[in-house]
Coordinates of N, CA and C in Angstrom, one line a residue:
Chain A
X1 N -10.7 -4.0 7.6 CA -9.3 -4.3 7.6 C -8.9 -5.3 6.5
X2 N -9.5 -6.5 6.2 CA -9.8 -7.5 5.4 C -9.0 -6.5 4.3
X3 N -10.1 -6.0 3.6 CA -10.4 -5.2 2.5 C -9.2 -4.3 2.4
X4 N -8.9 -3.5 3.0 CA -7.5 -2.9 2.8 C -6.3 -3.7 2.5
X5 N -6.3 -4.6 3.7 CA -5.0 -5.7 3.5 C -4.9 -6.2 1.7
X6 N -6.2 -6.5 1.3 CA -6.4 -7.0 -0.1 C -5.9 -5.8 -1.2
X7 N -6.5 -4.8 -0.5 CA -5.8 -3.1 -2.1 C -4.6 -3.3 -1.6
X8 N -3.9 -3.3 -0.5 CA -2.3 -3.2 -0.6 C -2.0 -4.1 -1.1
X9 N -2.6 -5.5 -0.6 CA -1.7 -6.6 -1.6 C -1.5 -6.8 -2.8
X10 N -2.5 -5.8 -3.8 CA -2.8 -5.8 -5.1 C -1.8 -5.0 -5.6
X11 N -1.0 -4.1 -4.7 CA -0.5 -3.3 -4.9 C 1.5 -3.6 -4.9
X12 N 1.1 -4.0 -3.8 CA 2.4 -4.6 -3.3 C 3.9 -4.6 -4.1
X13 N 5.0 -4.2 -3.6 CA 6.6 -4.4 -4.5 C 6.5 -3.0 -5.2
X14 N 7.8 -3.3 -5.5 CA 8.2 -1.9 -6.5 C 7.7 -2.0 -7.5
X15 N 7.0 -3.1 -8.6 CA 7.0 -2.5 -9.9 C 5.3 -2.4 -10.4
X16 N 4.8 -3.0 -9.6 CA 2.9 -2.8 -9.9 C 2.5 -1.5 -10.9
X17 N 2.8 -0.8 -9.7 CA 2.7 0.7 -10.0 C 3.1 1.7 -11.1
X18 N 4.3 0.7 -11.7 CA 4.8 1.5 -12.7 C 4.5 0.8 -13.8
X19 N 4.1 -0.4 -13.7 CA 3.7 -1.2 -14.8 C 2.3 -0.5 -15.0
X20 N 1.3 -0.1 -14.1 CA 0.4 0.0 -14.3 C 0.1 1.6 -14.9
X21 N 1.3 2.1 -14.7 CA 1.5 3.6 -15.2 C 1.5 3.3 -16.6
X22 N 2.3 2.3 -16.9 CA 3.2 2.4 -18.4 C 2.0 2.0 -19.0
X23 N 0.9 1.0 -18.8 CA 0.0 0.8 -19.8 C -1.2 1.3 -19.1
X24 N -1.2 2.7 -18.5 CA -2.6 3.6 -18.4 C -2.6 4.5 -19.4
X25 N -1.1 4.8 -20.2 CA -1.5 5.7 -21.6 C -2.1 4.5 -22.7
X26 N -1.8 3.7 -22.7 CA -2.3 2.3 -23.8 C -1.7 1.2 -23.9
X27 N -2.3 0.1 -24.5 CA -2.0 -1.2 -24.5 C -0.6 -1.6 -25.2
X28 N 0.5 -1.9 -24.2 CA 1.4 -2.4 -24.9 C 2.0 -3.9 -25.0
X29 N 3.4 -3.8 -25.5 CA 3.6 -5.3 -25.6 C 4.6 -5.5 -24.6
X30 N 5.1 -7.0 -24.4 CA 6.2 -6.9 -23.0 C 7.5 -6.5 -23.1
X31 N 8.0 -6.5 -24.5 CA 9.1 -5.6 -25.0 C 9.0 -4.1 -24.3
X32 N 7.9 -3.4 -24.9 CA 7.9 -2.0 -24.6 C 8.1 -1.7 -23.0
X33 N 7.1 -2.5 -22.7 CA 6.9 -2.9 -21.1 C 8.3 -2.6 -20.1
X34 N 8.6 -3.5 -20.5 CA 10.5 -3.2 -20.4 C 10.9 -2.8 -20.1
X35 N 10.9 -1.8 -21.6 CA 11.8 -1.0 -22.1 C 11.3 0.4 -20.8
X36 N 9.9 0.6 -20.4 CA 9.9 2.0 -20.4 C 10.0 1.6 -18.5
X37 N 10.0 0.2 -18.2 CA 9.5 0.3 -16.2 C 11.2 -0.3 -15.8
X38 N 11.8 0.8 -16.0 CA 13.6 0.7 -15.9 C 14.1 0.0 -14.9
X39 N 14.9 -1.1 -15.1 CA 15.3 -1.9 -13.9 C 14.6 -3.0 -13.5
X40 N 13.6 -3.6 -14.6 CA 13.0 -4.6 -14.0 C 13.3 -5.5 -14.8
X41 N 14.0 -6.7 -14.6 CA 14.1 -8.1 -15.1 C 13.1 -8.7 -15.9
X42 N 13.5 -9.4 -17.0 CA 12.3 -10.0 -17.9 C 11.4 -11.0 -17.2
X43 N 12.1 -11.6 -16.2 CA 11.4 -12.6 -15.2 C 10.5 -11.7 -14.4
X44 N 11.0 -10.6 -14.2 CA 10.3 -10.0 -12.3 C 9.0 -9.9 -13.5
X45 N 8.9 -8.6 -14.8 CA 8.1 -8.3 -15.2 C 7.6 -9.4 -15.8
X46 N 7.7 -10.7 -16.4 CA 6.5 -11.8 -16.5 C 5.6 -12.3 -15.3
X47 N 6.4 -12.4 -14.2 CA 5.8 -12.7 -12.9 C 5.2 -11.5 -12.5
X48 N 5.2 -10.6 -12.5 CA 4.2 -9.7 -11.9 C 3.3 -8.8 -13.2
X49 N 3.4 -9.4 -14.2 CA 2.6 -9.1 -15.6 C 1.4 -10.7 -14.8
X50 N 1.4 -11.7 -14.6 CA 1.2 -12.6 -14.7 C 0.1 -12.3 -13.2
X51 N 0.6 -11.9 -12.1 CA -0.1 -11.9 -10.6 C -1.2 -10.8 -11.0
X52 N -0.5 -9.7 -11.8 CA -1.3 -8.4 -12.3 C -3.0 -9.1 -12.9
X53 N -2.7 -10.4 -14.0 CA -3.5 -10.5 -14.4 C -4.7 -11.4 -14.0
X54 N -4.0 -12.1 -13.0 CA -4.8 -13.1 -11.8 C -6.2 -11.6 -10.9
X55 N -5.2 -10.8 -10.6 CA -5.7 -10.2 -10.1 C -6.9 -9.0 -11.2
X56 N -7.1 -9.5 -12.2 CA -8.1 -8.1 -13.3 C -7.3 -7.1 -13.1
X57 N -5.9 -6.6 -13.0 CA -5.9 -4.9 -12.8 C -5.2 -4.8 -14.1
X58 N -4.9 -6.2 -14.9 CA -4.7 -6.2 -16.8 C -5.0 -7.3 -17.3
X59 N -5.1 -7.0 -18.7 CA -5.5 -8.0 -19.2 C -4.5 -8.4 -20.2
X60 N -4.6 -9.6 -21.0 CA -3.3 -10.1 -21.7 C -4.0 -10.7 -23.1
X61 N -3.9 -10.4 -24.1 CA -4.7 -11.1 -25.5 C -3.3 -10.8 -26.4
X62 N -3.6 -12.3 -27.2 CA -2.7 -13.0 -27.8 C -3.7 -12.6 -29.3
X63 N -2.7 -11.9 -30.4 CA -3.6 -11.5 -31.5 C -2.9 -12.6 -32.2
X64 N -3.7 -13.2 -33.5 CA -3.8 -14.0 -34.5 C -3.1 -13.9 -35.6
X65 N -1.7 -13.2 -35.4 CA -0.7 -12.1 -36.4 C 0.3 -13.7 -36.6
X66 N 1.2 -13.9 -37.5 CA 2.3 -14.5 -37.6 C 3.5 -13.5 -37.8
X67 N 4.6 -13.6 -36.2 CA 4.7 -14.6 -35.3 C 3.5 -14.0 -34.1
X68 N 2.8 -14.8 -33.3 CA 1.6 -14.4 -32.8 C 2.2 -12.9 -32.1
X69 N 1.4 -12.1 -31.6 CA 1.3 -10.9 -30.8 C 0.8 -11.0 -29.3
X70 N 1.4 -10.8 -28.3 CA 0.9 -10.4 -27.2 C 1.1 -8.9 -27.0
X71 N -0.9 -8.7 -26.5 CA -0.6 -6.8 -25.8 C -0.8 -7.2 -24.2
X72 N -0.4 -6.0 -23.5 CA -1.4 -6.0 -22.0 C -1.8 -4.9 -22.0
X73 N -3.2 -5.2 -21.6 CA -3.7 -3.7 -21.3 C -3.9 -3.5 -19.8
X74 N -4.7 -2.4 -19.4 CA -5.2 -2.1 -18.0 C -6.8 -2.5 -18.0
X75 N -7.4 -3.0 -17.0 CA -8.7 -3.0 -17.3 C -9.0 -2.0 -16.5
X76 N -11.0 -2.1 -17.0 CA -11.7 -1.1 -16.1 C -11.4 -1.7 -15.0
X77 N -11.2 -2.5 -13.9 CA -10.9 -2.7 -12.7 C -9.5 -1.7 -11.9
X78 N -8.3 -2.2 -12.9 CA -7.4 -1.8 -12.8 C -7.5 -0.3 -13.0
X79 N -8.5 0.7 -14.2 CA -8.7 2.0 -14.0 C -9.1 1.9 -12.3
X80 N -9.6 1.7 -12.2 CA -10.3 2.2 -10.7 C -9.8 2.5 -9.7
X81 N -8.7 2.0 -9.8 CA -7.4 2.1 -8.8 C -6.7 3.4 -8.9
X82 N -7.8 4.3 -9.7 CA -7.5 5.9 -9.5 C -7.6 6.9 -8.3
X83 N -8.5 6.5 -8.0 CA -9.2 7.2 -6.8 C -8.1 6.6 -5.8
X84 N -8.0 5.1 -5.6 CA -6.8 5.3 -4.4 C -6.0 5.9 -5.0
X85 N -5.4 5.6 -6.2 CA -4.0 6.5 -6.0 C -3.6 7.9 -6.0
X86 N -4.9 8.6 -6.3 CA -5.2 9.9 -6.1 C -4.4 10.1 -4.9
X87 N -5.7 9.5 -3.5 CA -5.1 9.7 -2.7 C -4.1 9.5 -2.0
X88 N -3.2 8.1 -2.2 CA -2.2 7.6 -1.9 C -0.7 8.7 -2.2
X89 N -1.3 9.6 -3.7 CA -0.2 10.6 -4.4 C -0.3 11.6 -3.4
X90 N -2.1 12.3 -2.7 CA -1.6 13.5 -2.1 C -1.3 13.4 -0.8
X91 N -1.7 11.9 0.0 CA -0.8 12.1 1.2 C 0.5 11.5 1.0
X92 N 1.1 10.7 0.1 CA 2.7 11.1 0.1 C 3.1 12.1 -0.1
X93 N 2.4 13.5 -0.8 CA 3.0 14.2 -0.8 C 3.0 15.3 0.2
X94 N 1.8 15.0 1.0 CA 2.1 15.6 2.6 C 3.1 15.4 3.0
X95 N 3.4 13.6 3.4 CA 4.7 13.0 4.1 C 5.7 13.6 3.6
X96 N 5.8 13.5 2.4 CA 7.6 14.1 2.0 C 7.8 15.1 2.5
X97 N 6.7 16.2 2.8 CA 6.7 17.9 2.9 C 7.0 17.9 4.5
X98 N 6.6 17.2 5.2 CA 6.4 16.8 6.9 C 7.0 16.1 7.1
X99 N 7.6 15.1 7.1 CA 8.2 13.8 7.4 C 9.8 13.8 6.4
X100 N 9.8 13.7 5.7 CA 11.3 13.2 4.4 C 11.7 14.5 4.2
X101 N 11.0 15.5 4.0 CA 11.5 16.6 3.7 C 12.3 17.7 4.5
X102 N 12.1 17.4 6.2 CA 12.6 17.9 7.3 C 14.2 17.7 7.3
Chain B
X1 N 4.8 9.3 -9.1 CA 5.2 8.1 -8.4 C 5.7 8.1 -7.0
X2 N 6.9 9.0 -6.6 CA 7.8 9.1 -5.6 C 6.6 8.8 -4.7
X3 N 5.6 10.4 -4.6 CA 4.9 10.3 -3.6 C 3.5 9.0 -2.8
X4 N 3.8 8.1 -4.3 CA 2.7 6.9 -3.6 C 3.5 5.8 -3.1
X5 N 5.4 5.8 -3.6 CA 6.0 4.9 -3.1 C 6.0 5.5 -1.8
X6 N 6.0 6.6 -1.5 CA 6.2 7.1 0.2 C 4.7 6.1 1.2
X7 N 4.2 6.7 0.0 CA 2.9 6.3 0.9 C 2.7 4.9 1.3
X8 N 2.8 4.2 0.0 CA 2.8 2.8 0.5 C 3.9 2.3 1.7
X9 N 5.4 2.8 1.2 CA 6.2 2.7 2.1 C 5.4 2.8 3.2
X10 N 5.1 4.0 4.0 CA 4.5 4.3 5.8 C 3.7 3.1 6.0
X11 N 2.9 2.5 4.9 CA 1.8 1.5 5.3 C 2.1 0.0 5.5
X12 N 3.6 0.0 4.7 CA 3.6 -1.3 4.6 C 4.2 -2.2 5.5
X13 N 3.8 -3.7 5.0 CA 3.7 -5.2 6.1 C 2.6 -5.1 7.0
X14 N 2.3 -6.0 7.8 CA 1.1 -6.7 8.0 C 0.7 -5.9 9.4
X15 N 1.4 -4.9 9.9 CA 1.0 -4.7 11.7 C 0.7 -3.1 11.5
X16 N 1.3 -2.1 10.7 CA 0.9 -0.8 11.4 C -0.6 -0.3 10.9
X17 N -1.2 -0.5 10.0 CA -2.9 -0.6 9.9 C -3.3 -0.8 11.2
X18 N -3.5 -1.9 11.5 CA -3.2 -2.7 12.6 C -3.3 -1.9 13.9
X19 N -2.3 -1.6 13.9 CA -1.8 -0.6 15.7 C -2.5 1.1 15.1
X20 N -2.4 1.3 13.7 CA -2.9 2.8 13.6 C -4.4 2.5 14.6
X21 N -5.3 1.5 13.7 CA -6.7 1.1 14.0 C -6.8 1.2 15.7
X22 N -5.8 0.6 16.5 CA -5.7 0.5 17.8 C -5.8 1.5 18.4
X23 N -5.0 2.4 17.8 CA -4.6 3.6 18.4 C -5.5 4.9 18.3
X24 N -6.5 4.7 16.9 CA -7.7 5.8 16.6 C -8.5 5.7 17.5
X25 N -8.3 4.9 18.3 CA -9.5 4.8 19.4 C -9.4 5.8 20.1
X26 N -8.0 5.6 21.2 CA -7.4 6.4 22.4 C -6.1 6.0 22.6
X27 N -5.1 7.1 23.1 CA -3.9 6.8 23.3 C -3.9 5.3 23.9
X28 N -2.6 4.9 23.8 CA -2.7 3.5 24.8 C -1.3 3.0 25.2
X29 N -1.3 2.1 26.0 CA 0.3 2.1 26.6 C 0.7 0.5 25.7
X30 N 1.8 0.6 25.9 CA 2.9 -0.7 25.2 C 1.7 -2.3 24.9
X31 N 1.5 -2.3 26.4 CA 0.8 -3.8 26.4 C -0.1 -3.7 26.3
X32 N -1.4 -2.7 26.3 CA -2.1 -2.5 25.6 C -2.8 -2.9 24.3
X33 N -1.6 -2.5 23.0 CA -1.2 -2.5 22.0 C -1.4 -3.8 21.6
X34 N -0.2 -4.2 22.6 CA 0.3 -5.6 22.0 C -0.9 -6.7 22.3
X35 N -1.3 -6.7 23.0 CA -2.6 -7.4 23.4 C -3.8 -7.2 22.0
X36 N -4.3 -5.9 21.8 CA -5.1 -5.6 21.3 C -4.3 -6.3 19.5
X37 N -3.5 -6.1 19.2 CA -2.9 -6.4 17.9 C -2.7 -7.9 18.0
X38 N -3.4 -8.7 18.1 CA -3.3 -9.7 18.1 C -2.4 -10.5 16.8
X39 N -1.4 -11.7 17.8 CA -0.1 -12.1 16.9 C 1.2 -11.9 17.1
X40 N 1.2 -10.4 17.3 CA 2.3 -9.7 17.0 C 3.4 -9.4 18.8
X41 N 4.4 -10.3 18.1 CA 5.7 -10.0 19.0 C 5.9 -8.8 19.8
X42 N 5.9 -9.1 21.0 CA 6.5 -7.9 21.9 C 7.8 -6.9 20.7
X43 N 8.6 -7.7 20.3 CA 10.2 -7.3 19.5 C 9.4 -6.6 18.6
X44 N 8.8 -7.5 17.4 CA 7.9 -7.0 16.3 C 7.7 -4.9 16.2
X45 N 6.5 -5.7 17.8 CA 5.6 -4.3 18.1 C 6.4 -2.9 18.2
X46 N 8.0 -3.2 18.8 CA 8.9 -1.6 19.3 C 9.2 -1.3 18.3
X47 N 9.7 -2.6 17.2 CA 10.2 -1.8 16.0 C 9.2 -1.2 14.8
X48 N 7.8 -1.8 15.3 CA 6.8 -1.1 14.4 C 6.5 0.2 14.8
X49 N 6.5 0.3 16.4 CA 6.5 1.9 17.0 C 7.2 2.8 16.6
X50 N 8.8 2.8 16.7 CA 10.0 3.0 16.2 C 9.4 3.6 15.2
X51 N 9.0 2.7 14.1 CA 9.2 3.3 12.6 C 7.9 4.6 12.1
X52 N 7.0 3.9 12.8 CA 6.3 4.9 12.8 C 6.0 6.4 13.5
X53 N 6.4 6.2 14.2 CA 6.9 7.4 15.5 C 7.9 8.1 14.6
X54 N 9.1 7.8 13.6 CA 9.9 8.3 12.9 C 9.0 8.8 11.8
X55 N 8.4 8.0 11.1 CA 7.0 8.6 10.2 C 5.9 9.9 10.3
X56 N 5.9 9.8 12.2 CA 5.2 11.0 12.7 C 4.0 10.5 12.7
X57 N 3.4 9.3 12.1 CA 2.0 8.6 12.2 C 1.5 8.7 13.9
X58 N 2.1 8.0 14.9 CA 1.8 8.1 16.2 C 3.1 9.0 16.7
X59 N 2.6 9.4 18.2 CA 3.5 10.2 19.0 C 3.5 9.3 20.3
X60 N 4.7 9.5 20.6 CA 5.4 8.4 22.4 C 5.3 9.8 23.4
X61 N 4.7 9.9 24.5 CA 4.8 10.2 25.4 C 4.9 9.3 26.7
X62 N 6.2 10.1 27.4 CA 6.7 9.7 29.0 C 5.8 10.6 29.9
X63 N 4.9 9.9 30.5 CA 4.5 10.3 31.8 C 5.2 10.6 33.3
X64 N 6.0 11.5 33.8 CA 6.4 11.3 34.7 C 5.9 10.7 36.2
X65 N 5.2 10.4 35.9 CA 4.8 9.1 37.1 C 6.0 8.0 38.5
X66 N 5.8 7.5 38.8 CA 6.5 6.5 39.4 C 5.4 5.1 39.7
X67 N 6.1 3.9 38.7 CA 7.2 4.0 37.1 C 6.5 4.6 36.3
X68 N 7.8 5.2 35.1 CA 7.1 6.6 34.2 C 5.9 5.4 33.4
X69 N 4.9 6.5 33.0 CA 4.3 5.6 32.1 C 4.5 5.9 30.6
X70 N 4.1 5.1 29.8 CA 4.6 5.7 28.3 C 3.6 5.3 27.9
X71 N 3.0 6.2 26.7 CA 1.8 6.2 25.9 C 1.8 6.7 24.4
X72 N 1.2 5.7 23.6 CA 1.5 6.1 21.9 C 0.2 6.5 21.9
X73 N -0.2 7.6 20.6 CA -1.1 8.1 20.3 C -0.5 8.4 19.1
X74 N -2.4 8.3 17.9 CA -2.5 8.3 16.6 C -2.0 10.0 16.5
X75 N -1.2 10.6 15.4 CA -1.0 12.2 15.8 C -2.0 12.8 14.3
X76 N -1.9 14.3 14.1 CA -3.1 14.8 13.0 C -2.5 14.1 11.9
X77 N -1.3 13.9 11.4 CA -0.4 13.3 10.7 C -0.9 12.2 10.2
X78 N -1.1 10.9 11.0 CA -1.5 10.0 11.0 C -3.0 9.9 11.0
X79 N -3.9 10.4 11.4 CA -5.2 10.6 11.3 C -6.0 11.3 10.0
X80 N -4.7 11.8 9.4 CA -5.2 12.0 7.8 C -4.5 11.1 7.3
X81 N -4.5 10.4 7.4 CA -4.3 8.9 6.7 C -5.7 8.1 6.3
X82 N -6.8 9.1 6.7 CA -8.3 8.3 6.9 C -8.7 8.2 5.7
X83 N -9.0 9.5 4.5 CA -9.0 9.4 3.4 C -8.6 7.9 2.2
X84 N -7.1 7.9 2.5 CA -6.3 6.8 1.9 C -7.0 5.5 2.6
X85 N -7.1 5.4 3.7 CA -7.7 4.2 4.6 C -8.8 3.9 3.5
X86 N -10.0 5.2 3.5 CA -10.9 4.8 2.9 C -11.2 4.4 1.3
X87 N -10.4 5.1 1.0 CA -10.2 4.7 -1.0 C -10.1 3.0 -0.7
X88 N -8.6 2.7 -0.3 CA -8.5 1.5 -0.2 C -9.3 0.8 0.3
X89 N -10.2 1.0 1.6 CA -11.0 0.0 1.9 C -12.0 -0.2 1.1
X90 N -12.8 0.9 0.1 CA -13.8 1.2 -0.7 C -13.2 -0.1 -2.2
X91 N -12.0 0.3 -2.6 CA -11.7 -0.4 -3.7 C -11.1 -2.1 -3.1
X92 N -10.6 -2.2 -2.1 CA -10.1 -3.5 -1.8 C -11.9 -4.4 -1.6
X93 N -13.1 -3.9 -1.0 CA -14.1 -4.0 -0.7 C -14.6 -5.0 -2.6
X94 N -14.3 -4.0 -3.4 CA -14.8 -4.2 -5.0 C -13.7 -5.1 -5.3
X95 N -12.1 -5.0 -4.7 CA -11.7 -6.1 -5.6 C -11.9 -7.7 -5.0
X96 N -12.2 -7.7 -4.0 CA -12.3 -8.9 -3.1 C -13.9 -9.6 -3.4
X97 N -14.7 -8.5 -4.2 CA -16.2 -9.0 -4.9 C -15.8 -9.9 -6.3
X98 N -14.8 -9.1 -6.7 CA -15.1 -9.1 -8.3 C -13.7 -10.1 -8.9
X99 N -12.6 -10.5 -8.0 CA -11.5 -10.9 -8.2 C -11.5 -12.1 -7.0
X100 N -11.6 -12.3 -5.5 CA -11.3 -13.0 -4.7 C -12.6 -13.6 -4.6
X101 N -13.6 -13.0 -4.4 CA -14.5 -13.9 -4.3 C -15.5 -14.9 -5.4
X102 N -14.5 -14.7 -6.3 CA -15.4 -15.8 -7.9 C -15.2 -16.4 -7.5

């Protein structure tokens, strides 16, 4: 029970998920970030760029460029979180077909 | 995406895990529940039935009895929920190694 409570919390709110979408094709910057997880405030997405990375499911390096560069990426942790969402995708998409879809 | 916001949606806040877990056992009546789900408000408990019963996760049956009796039970709906159960318990298990417990 523990243990579950902890994957949802990791998960938790609207924008985890799409953040974590937008940098599983590759490492971007918080501009891009933005730009592509529609509707999310510069604040929501620093604060939850920020819990994301407390938590390992990204990481954040500051490159040595003038004016400096920040990327985020996903880590292997954060990959892992495939398998749940595998399943998470195919039983929502039971529910919608059974449940939302009725 | 849709279909993992669904998903999370059915799962989410702190009690229907919780009462699903309750319920995988054997049907069971109101106070039952609330007993076994330790914490959680009588008020809490109807509106988490409610929602889930609308989800199709558990089913309410009226016993015609004298007084009727009423009994929630986990449905196949909700019992393929076990898969997702287990990803998450499997990865919350690793993030709680590798993230909570440093």
């Amino acid at each position: 029970m523990l243990s579950i409570k902890d994957a949802l919390g990791a998960l938790e709110g609207r924008w985890k998920l799409l953040i974590l979408f937008a940098l599983a094709e590759k490492p971007k910057r918080f501009k891009q970030i933005a730009k592509e997880v529609q509707g999310i405030t510069d604040k929501t997405l620093s604060k939850e760029l920020k819990n994301m990375e407390a938590n390992q499911l990204i990481s954040r390096t500051v490159y040595d460029t003038f004016p400096p560069t920040v990327e985020y990426a996903i880590t292997p942790h954060g990959l892992s979180l495939e398998k749940v969402l595998d399943e998470l995708h195919f039983w929502g998409l039971r529910h919608r077909q059974q449940v939302i879809g009725k």
